[in-house]
XYZ file of C-alpha atoms in Angstrom:
111
model
C 0.070 0.222 0.076
C 1.384 3.167 -0.927
C 1.795 6.255 1.676
C -0.963 8.155 -0.061
C -3.423 5.155 0.204
C -2.417 4.913 3.866
C -3.093 8.545 4.621
C -6.635 8.154 2.916
C -7.520 5.320 5.216
C -6.117 6.913 8.147
C -8.262 10.406 7.693
C -11.245 8.588 6.751
C -10.957 6.081 9.945
C -10.450 9.164 11.942
C -13.829 10.964 10.892
C -15.507 7.427 10.899
C -14.612 6.682 14.511
C -16.123 10.126 15.567
C -19.408 8.891 13.562
C -19.338 11.960 11.313
C -20.092 12.578 7.993
C -17.893 14.689 5.942
C -20.090 17.748 5.978
C -19.618 17.527 9.912
C -15.853 17.169 9.710
C -15.642 20.323 7.286
C -17.649 22.497 9.645
C -15.222 21.199 12.490
C -12.306 22.151 10.630
C -14.046 25.469 9.283
C -13.205 24.370 5.379
C -15.519 24.071 2.560
C -17.969 20.986 2.470
C -15.918 19.548 -0.362
C -12.478 19.264 0.952
C -13.126 16.072 3.044
C -14.084 14.358 -0.202
C -11.379 15.395 -1.955
C -8.826 14.282 0.606
C -10.677 10.899 1.123
C -10.656 9.986 -2.716
C -7.064 11.443 -3.030
C -7.689 14.057 -5.033
C -5.770 16.364 -3.042
C -3.418 15.772 0.206
C -4.399 17.747 3.261
C -2.190 20.417 4.131
C -0.438 20.391 7.607
C -2.479 22.647 9.520
C -5.580 20.036 8.578
C -3.383 17.154 9.475
C -2.814 18.594 13.117
C -6.835 19.199 13.367
C -6.861 15.441 12.444
C -4.590 14.528 15.105
C -6.641 16.498 17.529
C -9.948 15.030 16.624
C -8.921 11.739 16.516
C -6.580 11.682 19.633
C -3.736 10.707 17.337
C 0.058 11.289 17.147
C 0.315 14.578 15.403
C 3.973 14.078 14.253
C 3.370 10.666 12.825
C 0.240 11.923 11.020
C 2.150 14.909 9.226
C 4.959 12.677 8.630
C 2.536 10.441 6.695
C 1.229 13.391 4.934
C 4.617 14.637 3.917
C 5.413 10.831 2.791
C 2.103 10.952 0.862
C 2.679 14.458 -0.772
C 6.327 13.602 -2.120
C 4.697 10.414 -3.702
C 1.936 12.335 -5.323
C 4.503 14.924 -6.570
C 6.743 12.070 -8.157
C 3.857 10.764 -9.782
C 2.853 14.077 -11.377
C 6.505 14.645 -12.213
C 6.633 11.237 -13.702
C 3.603 11.540 -16.005
C 4.477 15.198 -16.849
C 7.870 13.699 -18.131
C 6.220 11.115 -19.930
C 3.554 13.620 -21.671
C 6.590 15.670 -22.876
C 8.316 12.708 -24.335
C 5.098 11.588 -26.152
C 4.612 15.084 -27.436
C 8.106 15.263 -28.576
C 7.931 12.029 -30.253
C 4.786 12.956 -32.159
C 6.356 16.370 -33.057
C 9.348 14.871 -34.570
C 9.219 14.984 -38.673
C 8.399 11.750 -40.382
C 10.086 11.508 -43.571
C 9.937 8.646 -45.851
C 13.201 9.555 -47.757
C 15.402 8.788 -44.785
C 15.679 12.388 -43.720
C 17.028 13.503 -46.845
C 15.431 15.795 -49.504
C 16.894 16.804 -52.689
C 15.939 20.397 -53.971
C 15.815 21.364 -57.818
C 19.429 22.575 -57.696
C 21.088 19.604 -56.226
C 20.753 16.935 -58.654
């Protein structure tokens, strides 16, 4: 299991242990109601301040949760960088000139 998946499971477990819906968690954290859903589906990684709040709400070790968050964020950044590099390579390959004459063209004066 990746650190990102582990983080998702931990924050969801903290909320569920309180018996809260995502809306209740958002109200407690004073964030838009869409944030907990984004965090629990892996669309975004909560920032450190929100992880501190998760630790307080769930009576968890704050340093451990923040370390997990930082590891998950590093994983996500590495995945995005790799995807961006692959896309750039694909774009470069698609833009490369295609020549059926082996790359040599003769003009009128070079016969």
